[in-house]
Short mmCIF file of C-alpha atoms in Angstrom, two decimals:
data_model
loop_
_atom_site.label_atom_id
_atom_site.label_comp_id
_atom_site.label_asym_id
_atom_site.label_seq_id
_atom_site.Cartn_x
_atom_site.Cartn_y
_atom_site.Cartn_z
CA MET L 1 -12.77 -2.47 -12.33
CA SER L 2 -12.82 0.11 -14.55
CA THR L 3 -15.07 -0.33 -17.45
CA ASN L 4 -14.27 2.80 -19.34
CA THR L 5 -10.97 1.61 -20.71
CA ASN L 6 -10.01 -1.22 -22.92
CA THR L 7 -6.81 -1.37 -21.03
CA ALA L 8 -8.27 -1.92 -17.54
CA PRO L 9 -7.97 -5.89 -17.61
CA ASP L 10 -4.45 -5.58 -18.55
CA ILE L 11 -3.55 -3.20 -15.85
CA LYS L 12 -4.90 -5.53 -13.22
CA ALA L 13 -3.31 -8.40 -14.45
CA LYS L 14 0.05 -6.68 -14.66
CA HIS L 15 -0.49 -5.41 -11.08
CA ARG L 16 -1.41 -8.83 -9.85
CA ALA L 17 1.66 -10.32 -11.35
CA MET L 18 4.05 -7.45 -10.01
CA TRP L 19 2.91 -7.75 -6.48
CA ALA L 20 3.47 -11.55 -6.67
CA LEU L 21 7.04 -10.94 -7.32
CA GLY L 22 9.70 -11.21 -4.75
CA ASP L 23 8.57 -11.51 -1.04
CA TYR L 24 6.28 -8.67 0.22
CA PRO L 25 5.07 -10.56 2.94
CA SER L 26 8.70 -10.20 4.47
CA ILE L 27 8.67 -6.52 4.24
CA ALA L 28 5.11 -6.45 5.74
CA ALA L 29 6.47 -8.65 8.61
CA ASP L 30 10.02 -7.43 9.14
CA VAL L 31 9.93 -3.59 8.07
CA ILE L 32 6.59 -2.19 7.99
CA ALA L 33 4.61 -4.49 10.64
CA ALA L 34 4.07 -1.56 13.10
CA LEU L 35 1.88 0.19 10.55
CA GLY L 36 -0.92 -2.25 10.72
CA PRO L 37 -1.62 -2.20 14.65
CA ALA L 38 -1.27 1.66 14.37
CA LEU L 39 -4.01 1.88 11.86
CA VAL L 40 -6.22 -0.56 13.79
CA GLU L 41 -5.68 1.31 17.02
CA ALA L 42 -6.48 4.85 15.28
CA CYS L 43 -9.78 3.41 13.96
CA GLY L 44 -10.94 2.16 17.27
CA ILE L 45 -11.32 -1.39 16.10
CA GLY L 46 -12.64 -3.79 18.76
CA ALA L 47 -14.60 -7.35 19.19
CA GLY L 48 -17.51 -7.54 17.25
CA ASP L 49 -16.70 -5.03 14.51
CA ARG L 50 -17.19 -5.92 10.85
CA VAL L 51 -13.93 -5.02 9.25
CA LEU L 52 -12.92 -4.84 5.46
CA ASP L 53 -8.92 -4.49 4.86
CA VAL L 54 -8.86 -3.46 1.22
CA ALA L 55 -5.80 -4.47 -0.46
CA ALA L 56 -4.73 -6.18 2.44
CA GLY L 57 -1.68 -8.00 1.23
CA SER L 58 -0.60 -10.54 3.45
CA GLY L 59 -2.52 -9.09 6.30
CA ASN L 60 -0.63 -6.09 7.93
CA ALA L 61 -3.64 -4.56 9.40
CA SER L 62 -6.14 -7.59 8.93
CA ILE L 63 -4.50 -10.08 11.40
CA PRO L 64 -4.17 -7.18 14.26
CA ALA L 65 -7.86 -6.27 13.81
CA ALA L 66 -8.77 -9.89 14.13
CA ARG L 67 -6.67 -10.52 17.21
CA LEU L 68 -8.98 -7.88 18.89
CA GLY L 69 -11.85 -9.70 17.99
CA ALA L 70 -13.13 -8.30 14.86
CA THR L 71 -14.87 -10.11 12.13
CA VAL L 72 -12.45 -9.37 9.44
CA VAL L 73 -12.41 -9.90 5.60
CA ALA L 74 -8.72 -9.28 3.90
CA SER L 75 -9.23 -8.55 0.32
CA ASP L 76 -6.65 -8.30 -2.18
CA LEU L 77 -6.23 -8.48 -6.04
CA THR L 78 -3.14 -10.81 -5.76
CA PRO L 79 -3.85 -14.38 -4.33
CA GLU L 80 -0.39 -15.12 -3.43
CA LEU L 81 -0.28 -12.42 -0.91
CA LEU L 82 -3.65 -13.75 0.69
CA ASP L 83 -2.16 -17.37 0.92
CA SER L 84 0.73 -15.89 2.79
CA GLY L 85 -1.66 -14.04 5.21
CA ARG L 86 -4.01 -17.18 5.61
CA GLN L 87 -1.11 -19.15 6.48
CA GLN L 88 0.06 -16.75 9.08
CA ALA L 89 -3.30 -16.24 10.66
CA GLU L 90 -3.80 -20.11 11.00
CA SER L 91 -0.56 -20.26 12.75
CA LEU L 92 -1.95 -17.78 15.19
CA GLY L 93 -5.13 -19.48 15.73
CA LEU L 94 -7.12 -16.71 13.85
CA THR L 95 -9.97 -16.88 11.45
CA LEU L 96 -10.40 -14.37 8.53
CA ASP L 97 -12.18 -14.37 5.33
CA TRP L 98 -9.46 -14.01 2.78
CA ARG L 99 -11.00 -12.72 -0.48
CA GLU L 100 -9.67 -12.00 -4.01
CA ALA L 101 -11.10 -8.61 -4.88
CA ASP L 102 -10.46 -5.46 -7.08
CA ALA L 103 -10.42 -2.44 -4.72
CA GLU L 104 -11.89 -0.54 -7.83
CA ALA L 105 -14.86 -3.06 -7.76
CA LEU L 106 -15.49 -4.42 -4.36
CA PRO L 107 -17.66 -7.59 -4.39
CA PHE L 108 -19.41 -6.63 -1.35
CA THR L 109 -22.91 -4.79 -0.70
CA ASN L 110 -23.61 -1.11 0.20
CA ASP L 111 -23.14 -0.25 3.98
CA GLU L 112 -21.91 -3.55 4.88
CA PHE L 113 -18.97 -2.81 7.29
CA ASP L 114 -18.35 -0.97 10.34
CA ALA L 115 -14.90 -0.10 9.57
CA VAL L 116 -13.20 -0.17 5.97
CA ILE L 117 -9.11 0.12 6.39
CA SER L 118 -6.22 0.17 3.97
CA CYS L 119 -2.71 -0.01 4.99
CA VAL L 120 -0.11 1.14 2.18
CA GLY L 121 -2.51 -0.82 -0.14
CA VAL L 122 -5.26 1.06 -2.08
CA MET L 123 -2.77 3.91 -3.00
CA PHE L 124 -1.69 1.38 -5.38
CA ALA L 125 -4.76 0.83 -7.36
CA PRO L 126 -4.31 2.78 -10.31
CA HIS L 127 -7.86 4.88 -10.78
CA HIS L 128 -7.94 6.80 -7.30
CA GLN L 129 -11.63 8.06 -7.45
CA GLU L 130 -12.81 4.76 -8.27
CA SER L 131 -11.10 3.01 -5.42
CA ALA L 132 -12.31 6.11 -3.18
CA ASP L 133 -15.88 5.53 -4.02
CA GLU L 134 -16.03 1.96 -3.49
CA LEU L 135 -14.26 2.39 -0.04
CA VAL L 136 -17.23 4.64 0.95
CA ARG L 137 -19.84 2.64 -0.76
CA VAL L 138 -19.18 -0.55 1.24
CA LEU L 139 -18.74 1.45 4.59
CA ARG L 140 -22.12 1.80 7.02
CA PRO L 141 -23.30 5.32 7.41
CA GLY L 142 -21.46 6.20 10.92
CA GLY L 143 -18.68 3.80 10.30
CA THR L 144 -14.93 4.54 10.12
CA LEU L 145 -12.77 4.76 7.29
CA GLY L 146 -9.03 4.51 8.03
CA LEU L 147 -6.03 4.94 5.67
CA ILE L 148 -2.26 4.85 5.99
CA ASN L 149 -0.54 5.69 2.97
CA TRP L 150 3.07 6.76 1.97
CA THR L 151 3.60 10.63 1.49
CA PRO L 152 5.08 11.81 -1.76
CA GLU L 153 7.69 13.53 0.14
CA GLY L 154 8.44 10.76 2.26
CA PHE L 155 11.41 7.96 1.95
CA ILE L 156 8.97 5.62 -0.13
CA GLY L 157 7.27 8.53 -2.16
CA GLN L 158 10.87 9.65 -3.05
CA MET L 159 12.01 5.88 -3.88
CA PHE L 160 9.08 6.05 -6.39
CA ALA L 161 10.26 9.30 -7.53
CA THR L 162 13.62 7.89 -7.83
CA MET L 163 12.59 4.72 -10.01
CA LYS L 164 10.29 6.66 -12.25
CA PRO L 165 12.67 7.83 -14.93
CA TYR L 166 13.57 4.14 -15.39
CA ALA L 167 10.28 2.59 -15.34
CA PRO L 168 8.00 2.05 -18.44
CA PRO L 169 5.41 5.12 -18.69
CA PRO L 170 2.39 3.96 -16.75
CA PRO L 171 -0.89 2.98 -18.57
CA PRO L 172 -3.43 5.87 -19.54
CA GLY L 173 -5.41 7.20 -16.77
CA ALA L 174 -3.32 5.48 -13.97
CA GLN L 175 -2.36 7.96 -11.15
CA PRO L 176 0.71 7.87 -9.12
CA PRO L 177 0.35 5.82 -5.88
CA PRO L 178 2.14 8.55 -3.59
CA LEU L 179 -0.85 11.16 -4.21
CA TRP L 180 -2.88 9.10 -1.72
CA GLY L 181 -0.26 10.43 0.87
CA SER L 182 -1.55 14.09 0.47
CA GLU L 183 -4.29 15.12 2.41
CA GLU L 184 -5.72 17.43 0.15
CA HIS L 185 -5.89 14.67 -2.50
CA VAL L 186 -7.86 12.14 -0.15
CA ARG L 187 -10.10 14.86 1.05
CA ALA L 188 -11.04 15.50 -2.91
CA LEU L 189 -11.64 12.00 -3.47
CA LEU L 190 -13.94 11.44 -0.27
CA GLY L 191 -15.58 14.64 -0.87
CA ASP L 192 -18.86 15.59 1.32
CA ARG L 193 -19.63 12.02 1.84
CA VAL L 194 -17.57 11.89 5.24
CA SER L 195 -16.98 13.90 8.18
CA GLU L 196 -14.84 13.99 11.32
CA VAL L 197 -11.56 13.74 8.96
CA VAL L 198 -8.51 13.66 10.91
CA ALA L 199 -5.27 13.36 9.23
CA ARG L 200 -1.76 13.62 10.51
CA ARG L 201 1.88 12.85 9.17
CA GLU L 202 3.60 10.20 11.07
CA ARG L 203 6.97 8.46 10.73
CA LEU L 204 7.96 4.85 10.83
CA THR L 205 11.35 4.14 12.38
CA VAL L 206 13.11 1.54 10.17
CA ASP L 207 16.23 0.33 11.76
CA CYS L 208 16.64 -3.26 9.81
CA PHE L 209 19.10 -2.11 7.26
CA ASP L 210 22.71 -1.66 8.08
CA THR L 211 23.60 0.19 4.93
CA ALA L 212 22.10 1.79 2.04
CA GLU L 213 23.11 -0.82 -0.14
CA GLN L 214 21.38 -3.21 2.20
CA PHE L 215 18.19 -1.46 1.77
CA ARG L 216 18.30 -1.32 -2.00
CA ASP L 217 19.64 -4.94 -2.38
CA PHE L 218 16.59 -6.17 0.03
CA PHE L 219 13.80 -4.05 -2.15
CA LYS L 220 15.60 -5.32 -5.28
CA ALA L 221 14.73 -8.95 -4.17
CA CYS L 222 11.54 -8.53 -2.26
CA TYR L 223 9.44 -5.48 -3.42
CA GLY L 224 7.51 -5.98 -6.54
CA PRO L 225 7.44 -2.66 -8.07
CA THR L 226 11.34 -2.11 -7.60
CA ILE L 227 11.82 -5.70 -9.21
CA ALA L 228 9.38 -4.84 -12.16
CA VAL L 229 11.65 -1.75 -12.85
CA TYR L 230 14.97 -3.52 -12.76
CA ARG L 231 13.41 -6.17 -15.11
CA SER L 232 12.41 -3.45 -17.50
CA ILE L 233 15.99 -2.34 -17.78
CA ALA L 234 17.65 -5.56 -17.59
CA ASP L 235 19.15 -5.39 -20.99
CA GLU L 236 20.64 -1.98 -20.09
CA PRO L 237 23.51 -2.56 -17.79
CA ASP L 238 24.24 1.16 -17.56
CA ARG L 239 21.02 2.13 -16.49
CA VAL L 240 20.79 -0.62 -14.05
CA ARG L 241 24.20 0.74 -12.45
CA ALA L 242 22.79 3.91 -12.36
CA LEU L 243 19.59 3.08 -10.55
CA ASP L 244 21.73 1.16 -8.13
CA ARG L 245 23.71 4.34 -7.31
CA GLU L 246 20.62 6.47 -7.08
CA LEU L 247 18.83 4.06 -4.92
CA ALA L 248 21.76 3.71 -2.58
CA GLU L 249 22.26 7.43 -2.57
CA LEU L 250 18.31 7.82 -1.58
CA GLY L 251 19.15 5.60 1.36
CA ARG L 252 21.99 7.51 2.54
CA ARG L 253 20.30 10.67 2.38
CA HIS L 254 17.55 9.50 4.90
CA ASP L 255 20.07 7.78 7.26
CA ARG L 256 19.75 9.26 10.66
CA GLY L 257 22.60 7.45 12.01
CA ALA L 258 23.41 3.69 12.55
CA GLY L 259 21.39 2.61 9.70
CA THR L 260 18.27 3.85 11.19
CA MET L 261 15.55 5.70 8.59
CA GLU L 262 12.24 7.39 9.38
CA TRP L 263 9.76 6.75 6.55
CA GLU L 264 6.85 9.32 6.71
CA TYR L 265 3.34 8.29 5.91
CA LEU L 266 -0.25 9.93 6.10
CA LEU L 267 -2.71 8.55 8.79
CA LEU L 268 -6.25 9.47 7.90
CA THR L 269 -9.50 8.47 9.64
CA ALA L 270 -13.06 9.67 8.72
CA VAL L 271 -16.66 8.86 9.43
CA LYS L 272 -19.36 8.28 6.75
CA LYS L 273 -22.18 10.71 7.08
#
């Protein structure tokens, strides 16, 4: 956790509460399930590897890694998400270490893991450099770092841009999450501590919403950041209606036909020097 600002504890408490809103595990399981296995495969994770999943949520990448025989620690700031992941893992007969932890102050030793991964997770920690420093610190030399993050230009990045005028101003020092979807930004964060950087933009096909309004209403009910924005304008019905319109329009612009959308993300892997 950042120690250079008096607002840091408040930021973390708000983030923890925000991600406990709604039903993020449904999004992880029903909408973006393919991302976790894609990240695990890109990192070459296999049996016996010691893996840390940072901002793991309900285990979108942790559980696929454990299925391959890796020893997995799934860490997240929000205990409700960890509880959901733990229940899912137990139903599959898998054993993981579910650990409440702050991505900006990980409770692990230097060089502890063979692979450190994060699937649309660490991007939401407010202080990007601190998070990046922690990802590298706990990874052993020669180990693999793997990240999937939504791009600023892609659907989710544009959804955050749509919601921004309706949201309260971010705390001082907090950086926009979609910056993690910029290869240049991530390379700058990691610096010369890594090599063999491979970054490519990929697209997730999403076909579980029949209409743009269905997408909007699902996210209003299930996605913590969207719920938080709507709560902040709940007493302003004109603004609520305006945001309703803009989110539906966003969905329509990205509809490729028959309710199918493609959500762009950055897949980046690197090796610690």
